[in-house]
PDB file of C-alpha atoms in Angstrom:
ATOM      1  CA  UNK A   1     -65.474  74.506 190.361  1.00  0.00           C
ATOM      2  CA  UNK A   2     -64.785  75.743 186.869  1.00  0.00           C
ATOM      3  CA  UNK A   3     -61.179  76.483 185.819  1.00  0.00           C
ATOM      4  CA  UNK A   4     -62.041  80.104 185.092  1.00  0.00           C
ATOM      5  CA  UNK A   5     -63.067  80.483 188.759  1.00  0.00           C
ATOM      6  CA  UNK A   6     -59.568  79.534 189.881  1.00  0.00           C
ATOM      7  CA  UNK A   7     -57.466  81.770 187.632  1.00  0.00           C
ATOM      8  CA  UNK A   8     -57.633  85.316 186.358  1.00  0.00           C
ATOM      9  CA  UNK A   9     -55.581  87.659 184.209  1.00  0.00           C
ATOM     10  CA  UNK A  10     -54.265  90.989 185.422  1.00  0.00           C
ATOM     11  CA  UNK A  11     -51.770  93.494 184.081  1.00  0.00           C
ATOM     12  CA  UNK A  12     -48.130  92.672 184.892  1.00  0.00           C
ATOM     13  CA  UNK A  13     -47.603  95.994 186.697  1.00  0.00           C
ATOM     14  CA  UNK A  14     -50.234  94.935 189.268  1.00  0.00           C
ATOM     15  CA  UNK A  15     -48.286  91.772 190.138  1.00  0.00           C
ATOM     16  CA  UNK A  16     -45.822  91.459 192.990  1.00  0.00           C
ATOM     17  CA  UNK A  17     -43.009  88.919 192.600  1.00  0.00           C
ATOM     18  CA  UNK A  18     -42.971  86.630 195.634  1.00  0.00           C
ATOM     19  CA  UNK A  19     -39.538  85.104 195.193  1.00  0.00           C
ATOM     20  CA  UNK A  20     -38.773  82.085 197.341  1.00  0.00           C
ATOM     21  CA  UNK A  21     -42.006  82.189 199.373  1.00  0.00           C
ATOM     22  CA  UNK A  22     -44.790  79.608 199.463  1.00  0.00           C
ATOM     23  CA  UNK A  23     -48.125  80.536 197.889  1.00  0.00           C
ATOM     24  CA  UNK A  24     -49.798  80.206 201.318  1.00  0.00           C
ATOM     25  CA  UNK A  25     -47.378  82.689 202.903  1.00  0.00           C
ATOM     26  CA  UNK A  26     -47.618  85.035 199.918  1.00  0.00           C
ATOM     27  CA  UNK A  27     -51.419  85.112 200.248  1.00  0.00           C
ATOM     28  CA  UNK A  28     -51.053  86.336 203.837  1.00  0.00           C
ATOM     29  CA  UNK A  29     -49.189  89.418 202.596  1.00  0.00           C
ATOM     30  CA  UNK A  30     -52.382  90.562 200.892  1.00  0.00           C
ATOM     31  CA  UNK A  31     -55.385  88.947 202.561  1.00  0.00           C
ATOM     32  CA  UNK A  32     -54.597  89.383 206.273  1.00  0.00           C
ATOM     33  CA  UNK A  33     -53.710  93.101 206.176  1.00  0.00           C
ATOM     34  CA  UNK A  34     -56.880  93.898 204.232  1.00  0.00           C
ATOM     35  CA  UNK A  35     -58.981  91.814 206.622  1.00  0.00           C
ATOM     36  CA  UNK A  36     -57.427  93.579 209.624  1.00  0.00           C
ATOM     37  CA  UNK A  37     -58.108  96.943 207.993  1.00  0.00           C
ATOM     38  CA  UNK A  38     -61.703  95.857 207.319  1.00  0.00           C
ATOM     39  CA  UNK A  39     -62.170  94.995 211.017  1.00  0.00           C
ATOM     40  CA  UNK A  40     -60.765  98.386 212.010  1.00  0.00           C
ATOM     41  CA  UNK A  41     -62.882 100.378 209.552  1.00  0.00           C
ATOM     42  CA  UNK A  42     -66.048  98.470 210.489  1.00  0.00           C
ATOM     43  CA  UNK A  43     -65.463  99.134 214.192  1.00  0.00           C
ATOM     44  CA  UNK A  44     -64.844 102.834 213.564  1.00  0.00           C
ATOM     45  CA  UNK A  45     -67.875 103.176 211.248  1.00  0.00           C
ATOM     46  CA  UNK A  46     -70.088 101.665 213.966  1.00  0.00           C
ATOM     47  CA  UNK A  47     -68.509 103.804 216.695  1.00  0.00           C
ATOM     48  CA  UNK A  48     -67.553 100.584 218.484  1.00  0.00           C
ATOM     49  CA  UNK A  49     -65.275 100.619 221.475  1.00  0.00           C
ATOM     50  CA  UNK A  50     -63.609  97.401 220.410  1.00  0.00           C
ATOM     51  CA  UNK A  51     -63.422  94.174 218.435  1.00  0.00           C
ATOM     52  CA  UNK A  52     -63.929  90.522 219.392  1.00  0.00           C
ATOM     53  CA  UNK A  53     -61.798  88.157 217.345  1.00  0.00           C
ATOM     54  CA  UNK A  54     -61.771  84.363 217.628  1.00  0.00           C
ATOM     55  CA  UNK A  55     -58.427  83.467 216.085  1.00  0.00           C
ATOM     56  CA  UNK A  56     -56.007  85.096 218.493  1.00  0.00           C
ATOM     57  CA  UNK A  57     -52.976  82.999 217.591  1.00  0.00           C
ATOM     58  CA  UNK A  58     -53.320  83.636 213.859  1.00  0.00           C
ATOM     59  CA  UNK A  59     -51.375  86.181 211.810  1.00  0.00           C
ATOM     60  CA  UNK A  60     -54.579  88.212 211.577  1.00  0.00           C
ATOM     61  CA  UNK A  61     -54.950  88.158 215.368  1.00  0.00           C
ATOM     62  CA  UNK A  62     -51.426  89.484 215.793  1.00  0.00           C
ATOM     63  CA  UNK A  63     -52.089  92.255 213.266  1.00  0.00           C
ATOM     64  CA  UNK A  64     -55.279  93.233 215.098  1.00  0.00           C
ATOM     65  CA  UNK A  65     -53.373  93.553 218.391  1.00  0.00           C
ATOM     66  CA  UNK A  66     -51.047  96.156 216.857  1.00  0.00           C
ATOM     67  CA  UNK A  67     -53.819  98.019 215.001  1.00  0.00           C
ATOM     68  CA  UNK A  68     -56.102  98.195 218.031  1.00  0.00           C
ATOM     69  CA  UNK A  69     -53.320  99.585 220.214  1.00  0.00           C
ATOM     70  CA  UNK A  70     -52.469 102.194 217.576  1.00  0.00           C
ATOM     71  CA  UNK A  71     -56.121 103.224 217.101  1.00  0.00           C
ATOM     72  CA  UNK A  72     -57.121 103.022 220.776  1.00  0.00           C
ATOM     73  CA  UNK A  73     -59.655 100.194 220.349  1.00  0.00           C
ATOM     74  CA  UNK A  74     -60.273  97.442 222.876  1.00  0.00           C
ATOM     75  CA  UNK A  75     -59.568  93.940 221.581  1.00  0.00           C
ATOM     76  CA  UNK A  76     -60.876  90.677 222.954  1.00  0.00           C
ATOM     77  CA  UNK A  77     -58.728  88.070 221.248  1.00  0.00           C
ATOM     78  CA  UNK A  78     -59.977  84.512 221.841  1.00  0.00           C
ATOM     79  CA  UNK A  79     -57.953  81.438 220.996  1.00  0.00           C
ATOM     80  CA  UNK A  80     -60.278  78.517 220.232  1.00  0.00           C
ATOM     81  CA  UNK A  81     -58.718  75.076 220.258  1.00  0.00           C
ATOM     82  CA  UNK A  82     -59.813  72.253 217.991  1.00  0.00           C
ATOM     83  CA  UNK A  83     -62.408  74.276 216.117  1.00  0.00           C
ATOM     84  CA  UNK A  84     -62.196  72.311 212.891  1.00  0.00           C
ATOM     85  CA  UNK A  85     -61.946  68.613 212.104  1.00  0.00           C
ATOM     86  CA  UNK A  86     -58.478  67.286 211.520  1.00  0.00           C
ATOM     87  CA  UNK A  87     -57.541  64.068 209.684  1.00  0.00           C
ATOM     88  CA  UNK A  88     -56.232  62.727 212.988  1.00  0.00           C
ATOM     89  CA  UNK A  89     -59.738  63.094 214.492  1.00  0.00           C
ATOM     90  CA  UNK A  90     -60.745  59.994 212.557  1.00  0.00           C
ATOM     91  CA  UNK A  91     -57.984  57.868 214.059  1.00  0.00           C
ATOM     92  CA  UNK A  92     -57.920  58.702 217.745  1.00  0.00           C
ATOM     93  CA  UNK A  93     -59.885  60.485 220.403  1.00  0.00           C
ATOM     94  CA  UNK A  94     -58.710  63.620 222.170  1.00  0.00           C
ATOM     95  CA  UNK A  95     -60.843  62.738 225.165  1.00  0.00           C
ATOM     96  CA  UNK A  96     -59.144  61.330 228.271  1.00  0.00           C
ATOM     97  CA  UNK A  97     -59.430  57.553 228.338  1.00  0.00           C
ATOM     98  CA  UNK A  98     -61.524  57.731 231.511  1.00  0.00           C
ATOM     99  CA  UNK A  99     -64.168  59.784 229.679  1.00  0.00           C
ATOM    100  CA  UNK A 100     -64.413  57.187 226.921  1.00  0.00           C
ATOM    101  CA  UNK A 101     -65.166  54.206 229.164  1.00  0.00           C
ATOM    102  CA  UNK A 102     -68.762  53.088 229.252  1.00  0.00           C
ATOM    103  CA  UNK A 103     -70.289  53.317 232.690  1.00  0.00           C
ATOM    104  CA  UNK A 104     -72.231  50.400 234.053  1.00  0.00           C
ATOM    105  CA  UNK A 105     -75.915  51.061 234.536  1.00  0.00           C
ATOM    106  CA  UNK A 106     -77.226  50.701 238.072  1.00  0.00           C
ATOM    107  CA  UNK A 107     -80.155  48.316 238.489  1.00  0.00           C
TER     108      UNK A 107
END
């Protein structure tokens, strides 16, 4: 990735000071509300009765709960566990030990 792809210049009046907040948390102030609004507008534009969302426990999922109640949309909020590889996946199995044992072949 080129450096210019990672940084950009904008006018100071368009900036919001974040104070003593991590960059990750500060990003959620902007990205998640716009994503939730995008879900809502897309559902309304398609005359949908509801939204299916697969990150129920996330900040976005919690925002969608409130928006869907306010705008009378059904929400199916699914919480998927272990959907992405974690560094610990390389060191140990999450399977029960009984599932990892090799079974003897019958002759």
